[in-house]
């Protein structure tokens, strides 16, 4: 895994810590039905995901780096 997440479960604001030297990543968050809530490209080492305006529940964070893809469950309280 090339990243970690803080504040999960949490209030909807999650800090993503990407390993140094990884470079550009693509981030997306989907809800339980698969609807894309947030999508962005990031070149910074520690992007912040903000889904605080979404309803409490389970969301899925996908982080793509080149052809590597990691999916993590986000729990919004």
Tab-separated table of N, CA and C in Angstrom:
chain	number	residue	atom	x	y	z
A	1	UNK	N	0.850	-1.185	0.000
A	1	UNK	CA	0.000	0.000	0.000
A	1	UNK	C	0.889	1.239	0.000
A	2	UNK	N	0.588	2.198	-0.862
A	2	UNK	CA	1.446	3.377	-0.999
A	2	UNK	C	0.883	4.617	-0.301
A	3	UNK	N	-0.176	4.427	0.526
A	3	UNK	CA	-0.739	5.564	1.261
A	3	UNK	C	-1.414	5.072	2.539
A	4	UNK	N	-1.646	6.010	3.461
A	4	UNK	CA	-2.418	5.740	4.675
A	4	UNK	C	-3.442	6.860	4.839
A	5	UNK	N	-4.445	6.608	5.670
A	5	UNK	CA	-5.526	7.572	5.887
A	5	UNK	C	-5.641	7.857	7.373
A	6	UNK	N	-5.803	9.140	7.724
A	6	UNK	CA	-6.063	9.483	9.117
A	6	UNK	C	-7.547	9.802	9.286
A	7	UNK	N	-8.014	9.754	10.521
A	7	UNK	CA	-9.387	10.110	10.891
A	7	UNK	C	-10.440	9.199	10.267
A	8	UNK	N	-10.152	7.926	10.129
A	8	UNK	CA	-11.129	6.993	9.561
A	8	UNK	C	-11.379	5.881	10.567
A	9	UNK	N	-12.594	5.747	11.116
A	9	UNK	CA	-13.814	6.513	10.838
A	9	UNK	C	-13.702	7.951	11.348
A	10	UNK	N	-14.505	8.835	10.736
A	10	UNK	CA	-14.414	10.232	11.117
A	10	UNK	C	-15.589	11.052	10.649
A	11	UNK	N	-15.384	12.382	10.682
A	11	UNK	CA	-16.464	13.328	10.403
A	11	UNK	C	-16.591	13.692	8.930
A	12	UNK	N	-15.797	13.057	8.069
A	12	UNK	CA	-15.889	13.326	6.641
A	12	UNK	C	-14.699	14.058	6.069
A	13	UNK	N	-13.745	14.427	6.922
A	13	UNK	CA	-12.513	15.062	6.440
A	13	UNK	C	-11.364	14.101	6.752
A	14	UNK	N	-10.745	13.596	5.682
A	14	UNK	CA	-9.719	12.562	5.817
A	14	UNK	C	-8.432	13.048	5.178
A	15	UNK	N	-7.332	12.914	5.896
A	15	UNK	CA	-6.030	13.279	5.347
A	15	UNK	C	-5.380	12.013	4.794
A	16	UNK	N	-4.954	12.103	3.554
A	16	UNK	CA	-4.305	10.970	2.890
A	16	UNK	C	-2.797	11.220	2.916
A	17	UNK	N	-2.037	10.303	3.475
A	17	UNK	CA	-0.587	10.426	3.502
A	17	UNK	C	-0.006	9.472	2.466
A	18	UNK	N	0.503	10.060	1.392
A	18	UNK	CA	1.064	9.267	0.296
A	18	UNK	C	2.573	9.183	0.480
A	19	UNK	N	3.131	8.003	0.238
A	19	UNK	CA	4.572	7.812	0.411
A	19	UNK	C	5.351	8.794	-0.455
A	20	UNK	N	6.491	9.276	0.056
A	20	UNK	CA	7.321	10.191	-0.736
A	20	UNK	C	7.744	9.558	-2.058
A	21	UNK	N	7.796	10.372	-3.102
A	21	UNK	CA	8.259	9.916	-4.397
A	21	UNK	C	7.205	9.224	-5.247
A	22	UNK	N	5.970	9.141	-4.764
A	22	UNK	CA	4.922	8.457	-5.528
A	22	UNK	C	4.506	9.273	-6.752
A	23	UNK	N	4.465	10.603	-6.613
A	23	UNK	CA	4.075	11.444	-7.746
A	23	UNK	C	2.573	11.638	-7.807
A	24	UNK	N	2.081	11.939	-8.996
A	24	UNK	CA	0.671	12.268	-9.170
A	24	UNK	C	-0.222	11.063	-8.899
A	25	UNK	N	-1.349	11.337	-8.255
A	25	UNK	CA	-2.339	10.297	-7.979
A	25	UNK	C	-3.711	10.793	-8.407
A	26	UNK	N	-4.603	9.862	-8.644
A	26	UNK	CA	-6.002	10.184	-8.914
A	26	UNK	C	-6.815	9.649	-7.754
A	27	UNK	N	-7.668	10.506	-7.182
A	27	UNK	CA	-8.488	10.129	-6.042
A	27	UNK	C	-9.950	10.192	-6.430
A	28	UNK	N	-10.728	9.214	-5.999
A	28	UNK	CA	-12.168	9.296	-6.187
A	28	UNK	C	-12.858	8.657	-4.990
A	29	UNK	N	-14.020	9.215	-4.646
A	29	UNK	CA	-14.833	8.680	-3.559
A	29	UNK	C	-16.199	8.356	-4.133
A	30	UNK	N	-16.674	7.141	-3.855
A	30	UNK	CA	-18.016	6.741	-4.289
A	30	UNK	C	-18.832	6.361	-3.070
A	31	UNK	N	-20.155	6.513	-3.204
A	31	UNK	CA	-21.032	6.079	-2.120
A	31	UNK	C	-21.331	4.592	-2.274
A	32	UNK	N	-22.169	4.061	-1.396
A	32	UNK	CA	-22.454	2.623	-1.394
A	32	UNK	C	-23.105	2.153	-2.696
A	33	UNK	N	-23.793	3.053	-3.398
A	33	UNK	CA	-24.444	2.664	-4.653
A	33	UNK	C	-23.513	2.790	-5.860
A	34	UNK	N	-22.292	3.306	-5.642
A	34	UNK	CA	-21.332	3.448	-6.726
A	34	UNK	C	-21.307	4.829	-7.362
A	35	UNK	N	-22.144	5.754	-6.872
A	35	UNK	CA	-22.168	7.115	-7.409
A	35	UNK	C	-20.906	7.861	-6.981
A	36	UNK	N	-20.255	8.527	-7.945
A	36	UNK	CA	-19.037	9.279	-7.640
A	36	UNK	C	-19.399	10.561	-6.900
A	37	UNK	N	-18.838	10.713	-5.712
A	37	UNK	CA	-19.080	11.874	-4.853
A	37	UNK	C	-17.997	12.929	-5.079
A	38	UNK	N	-16.772	12.466	-5.271
A	38	UNK	CA	-15.630	13.369	-5.396
A	38	UNK	C	-14.607	12.708	-6.310
A	39	UNK	N	-13.982	13.521	-7.170
A	39	UNK	CA	-12.944	12.996	-8.053
A	39	UNK	C	-11.934	14.099	-8.286
A	40	UNK	N	-10.669	13.795	-8.109
A	40	UNK	CA	-9.634	14.803	-8.345
A	40	UNK	C	-8.292	14.151	-8.617
A	41	UNK	N	-7.434	14.915	-9.274
A	41	UNK	CA	-6.046	14.506	-9.466
A	41	UNK	C	-5.226	15.322	-8.485
A	42	UNK	N	-4.217	14.710	-7.940
A	42	UNK	CA	-3.411	15.403	-6.943
A	42	UNK	C	-1.934	15.156	-7.195
A	43	UNK	N	-1.169	16.213	-7.093
A	43	UNK	CA	0.276	16.097	-7.187
A	43	UNK	C	0.924	16.364	-5.842
A	44	UNK	N	0.080	16.614	-4.805
A	44	UNK	CA	0.637	16.917	-3.487
A	44	UNK	C	0.736	15.648	-2.655
A	45	UNK	N	1.648	15.656	-1.699
A	45	UNK	CA	1.942	14.455	-0.915
A	45	UNK	C	0.829	14.091	0.065
A	46	UNK	N	0.114	15.092	0.596
A	46	UNK	CA	-0.887	14.812	1.615
A	46	UNK	C	-2.218	15.487	1.290
A	47	UNK	N	-2.917	15.006	0.259
A	47	UNK	CA	-4.204	15.623	-0.064
A	47	UNK	C	-5.238	15.364	1.037
A	48	UNK	N	-6.235	16.235	1.099
A	48	UNK	CA	-7.313	16.090	2.074
A	48	UNK	C	-8.608	15.828	1.313
A	49	UNK	N	-9.316	14.797	1.725
A	49	UNK	CA	-10.619	14.452	1.154
A	49	UNK	C	-11.684	15.029	2.075
A	50	UNK	N	-12.608	15.794	1.521
A	50	UNK	CA	-13.676	16.392	2.326
A	50	UNK	C	-15.033	15.940	1.801
A	51	UNK	N	-15.663	15.021	2.530
A	51	UNK	CA	-17.029	14.600	2.206
A	51	UNK	C	-17.943	14.915	3.396
A	52	UNK	N	-17.582	15.965	4.137
A	52	UNK	CA	-18.303	16.300	5.367
A	52	UNK	C	-19.761	16.679	5.125
A	53	UNK	N	-20.093	17.094	3.912
A	53	UNK	CA	-21.483	17.451	3.613
A	53	UNK	C	-22.334	16.253	3.222
A	54	UNK	N	-21.705	15.095	3.081
A	54	UNK	CA	-22.434	13.880	2.727
A	54	UNK	C	-23.055	13.259	3.984
A	55	UNK	N	-24.071	12.434	3.768
A	55	UNK	CA	-24.737	11.749	4.875
A	55	UNK	C	-23.785	10.746	5.535
A	56	UNK	N	-23.978	10.482	6.822
A	56	UNK	CA	-23.178	9.434	7.476
A	56	UNK	C	-23.366	8.099	6.763
A	57	UNK	N	-22.320	7.299	6.735
A	57	UNK	CA	-22.424	5.989	6.093
A	57	UNK	C	-21.074	5.497	5.601
A	58	UNK	N	-21.133	4.539	4.698
A	58	UNK	CA	-19.941	3.900	4.137
A	58	UNK	C	-19.675	4.482	2.751
A	59	UNK	N	-18.422	4.854	2.516
A	59	UNK	CA	-17.982	5.360	1.218
A	59	UNK	C	-16.727	4.599	0.836
A	60	UNK	N	-16.372	4.658	-0.434
A	60	UNK	CA	-15.183	3.961	-0.924
A	60	UNK	C	-14.223	4.959	-1.546
A	61	UNK	N	-12.991	4.961	-1.052
A	61	UNK	CA	-11.928	5.806	-1.601
A	61	UNK	C	-11.077	4.948	-2.521
A	62	UNK	N	-10.915	5.424	-3.758
A	62	UNK	CA	-10.024	4.763	-4.713
A	62	UNK	C	-8.852	5.692	-4.970
A	63	UNK	N	-7.661	5.176	-4.828
A	63	UNK	CA	-6.446	5.951	-5.090
A	63	UNK	C	-5.685	5.224	-6.186
A	64	UNK	N	-5.453	5.940	-7.294
A	64	UNK	CA	-4.768	5.349	-8.442
A	64	UNK	C	-3.443	6.056	-8.657
A	65	UNK	N	-2.398	5.253	-8.812
A	65	UNK	CA	-1.058	5.759	-9.102
A	65	UNK	C	-0.539	4.941	-10.267
A	66	UNK	N	-0.448	5.564	-11.436
A	66	UNK	CA	-0.041	4.805	-12.617
A	66	UNK	C	-1.051	3.698	-12.868
A	67	UNK	N	-0.581	2.443	-12.876
A	67	UNK	CA	-1.518	1.333	-13.071
A	67	UNK	C	-1.824	0.604	-11.769
A	68	UNK	N	-1.406	1.173	-10.632
A	68	UNK	CA	-1.751	0.615	-9.318
A	68	UNK	C	-3.018	1.265	-8.818
A	69	UNK	N	-3.927	0.458	-8.261
A	69	UNK	CA	-5.186	0.972	-7.747
A	69	UNK	C	-5.457	0.354	-6.388
A	70	UNK	N	-5.700	1.199	-5.397
A	70	UNK	CA	-6.038	0.729	-4.045
A	70	UNK	C	-7.420	1.269	-3.700
A	71	UNK	N	-8.256	0.443	-3.081
A	71	UNK	CA	-9.584	0.861	-2.649
A	71	UNK	C	-9.696	0.651	-1.148
A	72	UNK	N	-10.179	1.682	-0.444
A	72	UNK	CA	-10.302	1.637	1.009
A	72	UNK	C	-11.685	2.100	1.419
A	73	UNK	N	-12.244	1.447	2.432
A	73	UNK	CA	-13.553	1.845	2.947
A	73	UNK	C	-13.394	3.066	3.851
A	74	UNK	N	-14.187	4.105	3.591
A	74	UNK	CA	-14.252	5.268	4.484
A	74	UNK	C	-15.552	5.173	5.274
A	75	UNK	N	-15.463	5.406	6.567
A	75	UNK	CA	-16.657	5.395	7.404
A	75	UNK	C	-16.885	6.806	7.908
A	76	UNK	N	-18.018	7.398	7.501
A	76	UNK	CA	-18.384	8.742	7.944
A	76	UNK	C	-19.414	8.612	9.047
A	77	UNK	N	-19.070	9.167	10.201
A	77	UNK	CA	-19.953	9.084	11.372
A	77	UNK	C	-21.004	10.178	11.362
